[in-house]
Short mmCIF file of C-alpha atoms and ligand atoms in Angstrom, two decimals:
data_model
loop_
_atom_site.label_atom_id
_atom_site.label_comp_id
_atom_site.label_asym_id
_atom_site.label_seq_id
_atom_site.Cartn_x
_atom_site.Cartn_y
_atom_site.Cartn_z
CA MET A 5 3.47 70.47 -84.36
CA GLN A 6 5.49 70.04 -81.20
CA LYS A 7 4.29 68.33 -78.07
CA ARG A 8 5.73 69.61 -74.80
CA TYR A 9 6.97 67.55 -71.89
CA LEU A 10 7.70 69.14 -68.53
CA LEU A 11 10.52 67.50 -66.59
CA ALA A 12 11.81 70.45 -64.61
CA PRO A 13 12.44 70.47 -60.85
CA GLY A 14 9.39 72.69 -60.46
CA PRO A 15 6.93 73.52 -61.76
CA THR A 16 6.06 69.92 -62.57
CA GLN A 17 3.30 68.19 -64.52
CA ILE A 18 -0.26 68.29 -63.23
CA PRO A 19 -2.70 65.37 -63.59
CA PRO A 20 -5.86 66.12 -65.63
CA GLU A 21 -7.99 65.09 -62.61
CA VAL A 22 -6.42 67.92 -60.60
CA LEU A 23 -6.64 70.47 -63.42
CA LEU A 24 -10.35 69.77 -63.82
CA LYS A 25 -11.03 70.24 -60.10
CA MET A 26 -9.24 73.58 -60.14
CA ALA A 27 -11.37 74.70 -63.10
CA GLU A 28 -14.61 74.35 -61.13
CA PRO A 29 -16.48 77.53 -60.15
CA ILE A 30 -14.78 79.09 -57.17
CA LEU A 31 -16.14 78.58 -53.66
CA HIS A 32 -16.20 81.21 -50.97
CA HIS A 33 -13.64 80.46 -48.30
CA ARG A 34 -15.97 81.20 -45.37
CA ASN A 35 -18.51 78.75 -46.74
CA PRO A 36 -18.99 75.39 -44.94
CA MET A 37 -18.34 73.55 -48.22
CA PHE A 38 -14.85 74.99 -48.27
CA GLU A 39 -14.35 74.23 -44.58
CA GLU A 40 -15.03 70.58 -45.36
CA ILE A 41 -12.29 70.64 -47.97
CA VAL A 42 -9.85 72.20 -45.49
CA ALA A 43 -10.77 69.56 -42.91
CA GLU A 44 -9.93 66.77 -45.35
CA VAL A 45 -6.73 68.43 -46.52
CA ARG A 46 -5.56 68.92 -42.92
CA GLU A 47 -5.80 65.21 -42.20
CA ASP A 48 -4.15 64.16 -45.45
CA LEU A 49 -1.27 66.59 -44.98
CA LYS A 50 -0.59 65.07 -41.55
CA TRP A 51 -0.46 61.69 -43.25
CA LEU A 52 1.94 62.90 -45.95
CA PHE A 53 4.26 64.70 -43.49
CA GLY A 54 4.16 61.85 -40.95
CA THR A 55 3.05 64.04 -38.06
CA LYS A 56 0.29 64.27 -35.50
CA ASN A 57 0.62 68.08 -35.60
CA GLU A 58 -1.02 70.48 -38.02
CA VAL A 59 0.68 71.22 -41.32
CA LEU A 60 0.27 74.93 -42.06
CA PHE A 61 -0.21 76.19 -45.60
CA PHE A 62 0.19 79.63 -47.10
CA ALA A 63 -0.59 81.40 -50.35
CA SER A 64 3.03 81.87 -51.43
CA SER A 65 5.81 80.06 -53.19
CA GLY A 66 7.92 77.66 -51.13
CA THR A 67 10.28 80.40 -50.00
CA GLY A 68 7.45 81.97 -47.97
CA ALA A 69 7.46 78.96 -45.64
CA MET A 70 11.28 79.06 -45.51
CA GLU A 71 11.15 82.69 -44.42
CA GLY A 72 8.43 81.89 -41.88
CA ALA A 73 10.62 79.14 -40.46
CA VAL A 74 13.09 81.88 -39.54
CA THR A 75 10.75 84.71 -38.49
CA ASN A 76 8.44 82.55 -36.36
CA MET A 77 11.21 80.78 -34.46
CA LEU A 78 14.19 83.07 -33.92
CA SER A 79 14.87 86.49 -32.46
CA PRO A 80 17.26 89.10 -33.88
CA ASN A 81 20.90 88.18 -33.22
CA ASP A 82 20.14 84.51 -32.57
CA LYS A 83 22.55 81.98 -33.96
CA ALA A 84 21.71 79.41 -36.65
CA ILE A 85 23.68 76.75 -38.49
CA VAL A 86 23.19 76.65 -42.25
CA VAL A 87 24.47 73.94 -44.57
CA ARG A 88 25.58 75.49 -47.85
CA SER A 89 26.26 73.32 -50.85
CA GLY A 90 24.11 74.86 -53.53
CA LYS A 91 21.66 77.54 -54.51
CA PHE A 92 19.07 76.64 -51.90
CA GLY A 93 21.52 76.39 -49.01
CA ASP A 94 22.47 79.93 -50.02
CA ARG A 95 18.81 80.85 -49.70
CA TRP A 96 18.65 79.75 -46.04
CA ALA A 97 21.77 81.81 -45.36
CA ASN A 98 20.35 84.84 -47.17
CA ILE A 99 17.03 84.69 -45.31
CA CYS A 100 18.87 84.45 -41.98
CA LYS A 101 21.09 87.39 -42.89
CA ALA A 102 18.10 89.49 -43.95
CA TYR A 103 16.70 89.08 -40.43
CA GLY A 104 19.90 89.73 -38.52
CA ILE A 105 20.64 86.14 -37.57
CA GLN A 106 24.26 85.14 -36.95
CA THR A 107 24.93 82.24 -39.26
CA VAL A 108 27.42 79.47 -38.74
CA GLU A 109 28.00 78.13 -42.22
CA ILE A 110 28.93 74.59 -43.11
CA ASN A 111 30.30 74.95 -46.62
CA VAL A 112 30.38 71.79 -48.70
CA PRO A 113 31.49 71.73 -52.36
CA TRP A 114 28.47 71.64 -54.67
CA GLY A 115 27.60 68.05 -55.59
CA ASP A 116 29.39 66.44 -52.63
CA GLU A 117 27.77 64.30 -49.98
CA ILE A 118 26.88 65.96 -46.70
CA ASP A 119 28.66 64.46 -43.70
CA PRO A 120 26.31 64.66 -40.68
CA ALA A 121 29.37 64.79 -38.40
CA LEU A 122 29.94 68.35 -39.66
CA VAL A 123 26.61 69.35 -38.14
CA GLU A 124 27.52 67.66 -34.87
CA LYS A 125 30.86 69.48 -34.80
CA ALA A 126 29.23 72.85 -35.51
CA LEU A 127 26.69 72.25 -32.74
CA LYS A 128 29.41 71.32 -30.25
CA GLU A 129 31.33 74.48 -31.12
CA ASN A 130 28.16 76.59 -30.99
CA PRO A 131 25.94 75.21 -28.24
CA ASP A 132 23.86 78.41 -28.29
CA THR A 133 22.57 77.59 -31.79
CA LYS A 134 18.79 77.94 -32.02
CA ALA A 135 18.21 76.22 -35.34
CA VAL A 136 19.86 74.09 -38.00
CA TYR A 137 18.59 74.97 -41.47
CA THR A 138 19.17 72.40 -44.17
CA HIS A 139 17.58 70.36 -46.98
CA ALA A 140 16.11 67.08 -48.09
CA THR A 141 17.37 67.60 -51.65
CA GLU A 142 19.60 70.43 -52.82
CA THR A 143 17.76 70.92 -56.11
CA SER A 144 20.55 72.87 -57.77
CA THR A 145 22.94 69.92 -57.56
CA GLY A 146 20.61 66.92 -57.24
CA VAL A 147 22.20 65.86 -53.95
CA ARG A 148 20.13 64.03 -51.36
CA TYR A 149 20.89 65.03 -47.76
CA PRO A 150 21.13 62.68 -44.76
CA VAL A 151 18.05 64.14 -43.07
CA ARG A 152 17.48 61.32 -40.61
CA GLU A 153 21.07 61.44 -39.37
CA ILE A 154 21.04 65.23 -39.02
CA ALA A 155 17.68 65.21 -37.20
CA THR A 156 18.96 62.53 -34.82
CA ILE A 157 21.94 64.72 -33.91
CA VAL A 158 19.87 67.88 -33.40
CA LYS A 159 17.38 65.96 -31.23
CA ASN A 160 20.03 65.83 -28.47
CA TYR A 161 20.04 69.61 -28.22
CA PRO A 162 16.87 70.63 -26.35
CA ASN A 163 17.15 74.30 -27.37
CA THR A 164 17.86 73.73 -31.05
CA ILE A 165 15.38 72.90 -33.78
CA CYS A 166 16.02 70.96 -36.97
CA VAL A 167 14.47 72.69 -39.98
CA ILE A 168 14.33 70.89 -43.30
CA ASP A 169 13.57 72.47 -46.65
CA GLY A 170 11.77 69.45 -48.05
CA ILE A 171 10.47 71.25 -51.12
CA THR A 172 11.97 68.55 -53.35
CA GLY A 173 11.72 65.84 -50.69
CA VAL A 174 8.15 65.65 -49.45
CA GLY A 175 6.26 63.23 -51.70
CA VAL A 176 9.53 62.00 -53.23
CA PHE A 177 11.11 60.00 -50.43
CA GLU A 178 10.50 59.12 -46.81
CA LEU A 179 10.64 62.07 -44.38
CA PRO A 180 8.45 61.08 -41.44
CA MET A 181 8.58 64.19 -39.24
CA ASP A 182 7.59 62.79 -35.88
CA GLU A 183 9.52 59.53 -36.19
CA TRP A 184 12.75 61.20 -37.26
CA GLY A 185 12.48 64.28 -35.07
CA ILE A 186 12.24 66.87 -37.84
CA ASP A 187 10.99 70.08 -36.20
CA ILE A 188 9.94 72.02 -39.28
CA LEU A 189 9.38 70.46 -42.67
CA VAL A 190 8.80 72.91 -45.51
CA ALA A 191 7.22 72.00 -48.86
CA GLY A 192 5.87 73.73 -51.97
CA SER A 193 2.95 72.87 -54.23
CA GLN A 194 4.78 72.99 -57.58
CA LYS A 195 7.08 70.04 -56.87
CA ALA A 196 5.86 66.56 -55.88
CA PHE A 197 2.35 67.76 -54.94
CA MET A 198 1.35 67.71 -58.65
CA LEU A 199 -0.07 71.24 -58.39
CA PRO A 200 0.73 74.65 -59.86
CA PRO A 201 2.96 77.00 -57.86
CA GLY A 202 1.33 79.10 -55.15
CA LEU A 203 1.11 77.04 -51.96
CA ALA A 204 3.80 76.66 -49.33
CA PHE A 205 3.56 74.17 -46.47
CA ALA A 206 5.18 73.83 -43.05
CA GLY A 207 4.82 70.95 -40.63
CA VAL A 208 5.73 72.14 -37.13
CA SER A 209 6.73 69.98 -34.14
CA ASP A 210 5.93 70.60 -30.47
CA LYS A 211 9.57 71.58 -29.92
CA ALA A 212 9.29 74.21 -32.65
CA TRP A 213 6.00 75.53 -31.27
CA ALA A 214 7.70 75.91 -27.88
CA MET A 215 10.47 77.92 -29.52
CA ASN A 216 7.87 80.03 -31.31
CA LYS A 217 6.64 81.25 -27.91
CA THR A 218 10.01 82.88 -27.20
CA SER A 219 10.60 84.32 -30.70
CA LYS A 220 10.74 88.10 -30.88
CA MET A 221 11.14 88.56 -34.62
CA PRO A 222 8.69 91.01 -36.22
CA ARG A 223 6.22 89.31 -38.57
CA PHE A 224 2.86 89.95 -40.14
CA TYR A 225 1.73 87.91 -43.16
CA PHE A 226 3.52 84.73 -42.16
CA ASN A 227 2.23 84.60 -38.59
CA TRP A 228 2.22 80.90 -37.79
CA THR A 229 0.40 81.17 -34.44
CA LYS A 230 -2.52 82.97 -36.06
CA GLU A 231 -2.49 80.53 -38.96
CA LEU A 232 -2.62 77.58 -36.55
CA THR A 233 -5.55 79.02 -34.58
CA ASN A 234 -7.49 79.55 -37.79
CA LEU A 235 -6.60 76.18 -39.24
CA GLN A 236 -7.94 74.42 -36.17
CA LYS A 237 -11.31 75.92 -37.15
CA ASN A 238 -10.81 74.93 -40.82
CA GLN A 239 -10.11 78.55 -41.64
CA THR A 240 -7.11 80.55 -42.81
CA ASN A 241 -5.83 83.88 -41.56
CA PHE A 242 -6.18 85.57 -44.98
CA THR A 243 -7.91 84.67 -48.23
CA PRO A 244 -6.49 81.26 -49.10
CA ALA A 245 -5.47 80.11 -52.59
CA ILE A 246 -8.92 78.51 -52.87
CA SER A 247 -8.57 76.80 -56.25
CA LEU A 248 -5.17 75.41 -55.34
CA ILE A 249 -6.57 73.95 -52.13
CA VAL A 250 -9.40 72.33 -54.09
CA GLY A 251 -6.71 70.88 -56.37
CA LEU A 252 -4.68 69.84 -53.35
CA ARG A 253 -7.56 67.78 -51.99
CA GLU A 254 -7.61 65.88 -55.28
CA SER A 255 -3.84 65.41 -55.51
CA LEU A 256 -3.67 64.19 -51.90
CA ARG A 257 -6.49 61.75 -52.66
CA MET A 258 -4.48 60.45 -55.62
CA MET A 259 -1.37 60.12 -53.45
CA LYS A 260 -3.31 58.20 -50.82
CA GLU A 261 -4.69 55.89 -53.45
CA GLU A 262 -1.22 55.08 -54.75
CA GLY A 263 0.28 54.88 -51.26
CA LEU A 264 3.54 56.36 -50.01
CA GLU A 265 5.56 53.21 -50.47
CA LYS A 266 4.69 53.00 -54.17
CA ILE A 267 5.20 56.72 -54.72
CA TYR A 268 8.68 56.59 -53.20
CA LYS A 269 9.56 53.45 -55.16
CA ARG A 270 8.40 55.02 -58.41
CA ALA A 271 10.48 58.14 -57.76
CA GLU A 272 13.56 56.08 -56.95
CA ILE A 273 13.29 53.93 -60.08
CA LEU A 274 12.57 56.86 -62.41
CA ALA A 275 15.62 58.73 -61.17
CA ARG A 276 17.82 55.63 -61.33
CA ALA A 277 16.68 54.91 -64.90
CA THR A 278 17.53 58.51 -65.86
CA ARG A 279 20.95 58.24 -64.25
CA GLU A 280 21.81 54.86 -65.71
CA GLY A 281 20.53 55.87 -69.14
CA ALA A 282 22.85 58.87 -69.03
CA ILE A 283 25.78 56.70 -67.93
CA ALA A 284 25.10 54.34 -70.85
CA LEU A 285 25.48 57.37 -73.14
CA GLY A 286 28.92 58.02 -71.69
CA LEU A 287 27.80 60.84 -69.40
CA LYS A 288 28.55 61.26 -65.72
CA PRO A 289 26.04 62.05 -62.96
CA PHE A 290 26.97 65.13 -60.94
CA ALA A 291 25.69 64.32 -57.44
CA LYS A 292 27.66 62.00 -55.16
CA ASN A 293 24.54 60.96 -53.27
CA PRO A 294 21.87 61.40 -55.94
CA SER A 295 18.32 62.41 -55.04
CA PRO A 296 15.31 60.66 -56.58
CA ALA A 297 13.79 64.12 -57.20
CA VAL A 298 16.15 65.51 -59.80
CA THR A 299 19.09 64.11 -61.75
CA ALA A 300 22.00 66.42 -62.44
CA ILE A 301 24.29 65.28 -65.24
CA TYR A 302 27.67 66.64 -66.38
CA ALA A 303 27.74 67.86 -69.96
CA PRO A 304 30.32 65.78 -71.88
CA GLU A 305 33.78 67.28 -72.59
CA GLY A 306 33.59 70.08 -75.10
CA ILE A 307 29.78 70.40 -75.06
CA ASP A 308 28.03 73.28 -73.31
CA GLY A 309 25.47 72.17 -70.73
CA GLN A 310 23.28 75.13 -71.59
CA ALA A 311 23.28 74.03 -75.24
CA ILE A 312 21.97 70.61 -74.12
CA TYR A 313 19.28 72.11 -71.91
CA LYS A 314 18.23 74.60 -74.62
CA SER A 315 18.13 72.01 -77.40
CA LEU A 316 16.09 69.61 -75.24
CA TRP A 317 13.61 72.39 -74.70
CA LYS A 318 13.57 74.23 -78.04
CA LYS A 319 14.11 71.48 -80.56
CA TYR A 320 12.79 68.42 -78.76
CA GLY A 321 10.07 69.81 -76.48
CA VAL A 322 11.49 68.50 -73.19
CA THR A 323 11.81 71.14 -70.49
CA GLY A 324 14.46 70.16 -67.98
CA ALA A 325 16.80 72.66 -66.34
CA GLY A 326 20.32 73.95 -66.81
CA GLY A 327 22.96 74.50 -64.16
CA GLN A 328 22.81 77.46 -61.78
CA ASP A 329 25.54 79.92 -60.80
CA HIS A 330 29.03 78.42 -61.39
CA LEU A 331 27.48 75.17 -62.64
CA LYS A 332 25.88 76.99 -65.57
CA GLY A 333 27.15 75.30 -68.73
CA LYS A 334 28.70 72.43 -66.78
CA ILE A 335 25.59 70.41 -65.94
CA PHE A 336 21.97 69.97 -66.98
CA ARG A 337 19.10 68.51 -64.95
CA ILE A 338 16.13 66.26 -65.57
CA ALA A 339 13.51 65.98 -62.83
CA THR A 340 11.17 63.03 -62.40
CA LEU A 341 9.35 63.96 -59.19
CA GLY A 342 5.57 64.18 -58.81
CA TYR A 343 3.34 63.26 -61.71
CA ALA A 344 5.97 61.45 -63.78
CA ASP A 345 6.00 57.87 -64.97
CA LYS A 346 8.26 55.50 -66.91
CA TYR A 347 7.30 56.94 -70.30
CA ASP A 348 8.45 60.38 -69.20
CA VAL A 349 11.92 58.97 -68.63
CA VAL A 350 11.89 57.20 -72.01
CA THR A 351 10.83 60.47 -73.70
CA ALA A 352 13.50 62.49 -71.91
CA MET A 353 16.17 59.93 -72.75
CA ALA A 354 15.16 59.86 -76.43
CA ALA A 355 15.28 63.66 -76.58
CA LEU A 356 18.68 63.59 -74.88
CA GLU A 357 19.99 61.14 -77.48
CA PHE A 358 18.78 63.33 -80.37
CA THR A 359 20.32 66.37 -78.71
CA LEU A 360 23.68 64.73 -78.06
CA LYS A 361 23.85 63.45 -81.65
CA ASP A 362 23.19 67.00 -82.91
CA LEU A 363 25.95 68.34 -80.67
CA GLY A 364 28.51 65.80 -81.86
CA HIS A 365 28.76 63.48 -78.85
CA LYS A 366 29.75 59.92 -79.83
CA PHE A 367 27.56 57.04 -78.66
CA LYS A 368 25.41 54.25 -80.04
CA MET A 369 21.88 55.48 -80.74
CA GLY A 370 19.38 53.80 -78.44
CA SER A 371 21.87 52.84 -75.73
CA GLY A 372 20.51 55.37 -73.22
CA VAL A 373 16.88 54.52 -73.91
CA GLY A 374 17.75 50.82 -73.83
CA ARG A 375 19.42 51.02 -70.45
CA ALA A 376 16.58 53.16 -69.06
CA LEU A 377 14.04 50.56 -70.23
CA GLU A 378 15.91 47.81 -68.42
CA VAL A 379 15.75 49.75 -65.15
CA LEU A 380 12.12 50.76 -65.74
CA GLN A 381 11.13 47.12 -65.97
CA GLU A 382 11.36 47.09 -62.19
CA LEU A 383 8.33 49.39 -62.03
C1 PLP B 7 11.92 74.94 -55.74
C2 PLP B 7 12.67 75.02 -54.47
C3 PLP B 7 12.49 76.06 -53.54
C4 PLP B 7 11.33 76.99 -53.63
O1 PLP B 7 11.35 78.00 -54.36
P1 PLP B 7 10.08 78.85 -54.65
O2 PLP B 7 10.40 79.39 -55.97
O3 PLP B 7 9.99 79.86 -53.58
O4 PLP B 7 8.88 77.93 -54.63
C5 PLP B 7 13.14 76.02 -52.34
N1 PLP B 7 13.97 75.01 -52.03
C6 PLP B 7 14.18 73.99 -52.88
C7 PLP B 7 15.10 72.90 -52.45
C8 PLP B 7 13.54 73.96 -54.11
O5 PLP B 7 13.75 72.93 -54.94
#
C-alpha cells in the first residue's frame, strides 16, 4: 500500500468539501440556480483579487488568460516589455511573438532577484511600450517578483499597462490589484484555488479596459468584452466549466472563512519551513528571493535532481517537481501553496530524508524534519 501526497506547483490538493460539491448533479448554466452561484463567485473573486472591477473567468488552463491578456489589449506590431528569468517568462515572450508583438526582453539569470530598476530603464528607452508582462512567482525557479515596485513604476506611464501572471501568486501572497495599480492579474484554478485544472481568471483594471477599446488584434474565444457583458448578467459567453464553478464557490467560501491574512501567513511559514528543513540537511535553496508558493532546492553535489524528484514520487509517494530546461537535474521543487498544511511539509521533509539517505547524501536523520517542526510551531 502506498499513500500519495501531492506537493507539486499545480495541480495541487483539493479539499474534500470542494470535491463533494463538484460531484453533485450538474446544473444547467442558463438556470437561475446557476446564476446565483455566478453572482456569489463574482463578488468573492473581487475580494480575492482586491479590485472593484469584475474578474473574468474562462474554461481553459491558465495560459488561456495569459494569451487573452495579449490579444485583448494589443494590436499587431505593438511593443511590449517581457521579463524573462524562467520558463513562464519565456511563455509571455512566446505568446507575444505568436501575435506579432515586438518584445523588449529583460533577461535575468534564472533564480536571481528581479531588479525593478531594469523595468524602469526599459520603459525609459521604449516609451512607446504598451504593456509590461511579468510574474508574481516564476514557478520554474521559485523566485518571487517585486510586483508592487514594478506596478508603481508602470503606473507613471499612462499608455502602458502592467500585466501580472499571478498564477502562483493569487491566494499565496498579497497582490491587491487596485491598491498596487496592477492592470491585469491572471490566475489559474489548479494552483492556490484548491481546484482541479480548467479555469483561468483575469482581473482587469479601468486602464486596461481603456486599452482594450483601441486593440485591433483578432480574437474569438477569448473575447474579454463579450465575457464582461455576459458576466454582468451572471452569464458566460460560452458553456462555462459548470462543475468547476460550483467547486470554486466552495473554495472561495473556505478562503473567506480562513481570511487572507491567515492564508498568506500559512503559505509563508510552510515555504520557510521547507526551505529551512532543506538547509538543515545541507542543501541550498535555489531562488535568491524565494516565493512562498514553491521551493526550489539545489540537488547536492554528485546527486541528480531528477533522481531525487523521481524517488520522492515513485518510492515515497510525494509528488513534487523536477527542474525544467537547463535546470533539469540541478534542482527539484516542493510546492506548499493552496490546500497544504504543516503536516504536508513534515511528510515531504521525511520523504526527502529517506530519499537523500538512499542516494548517499550525508546528514543526520531527522535534522530536516526537526528544523521544519521548529518553524512550523509558528503556525
Ligand atoms: C502553472 C503556471 C502557468 C499556467 O499554466 P497552465 O498549464 O496553462 O495552467 C502559468 N504561469 C505560471 C507562473 C504557472 O505557475
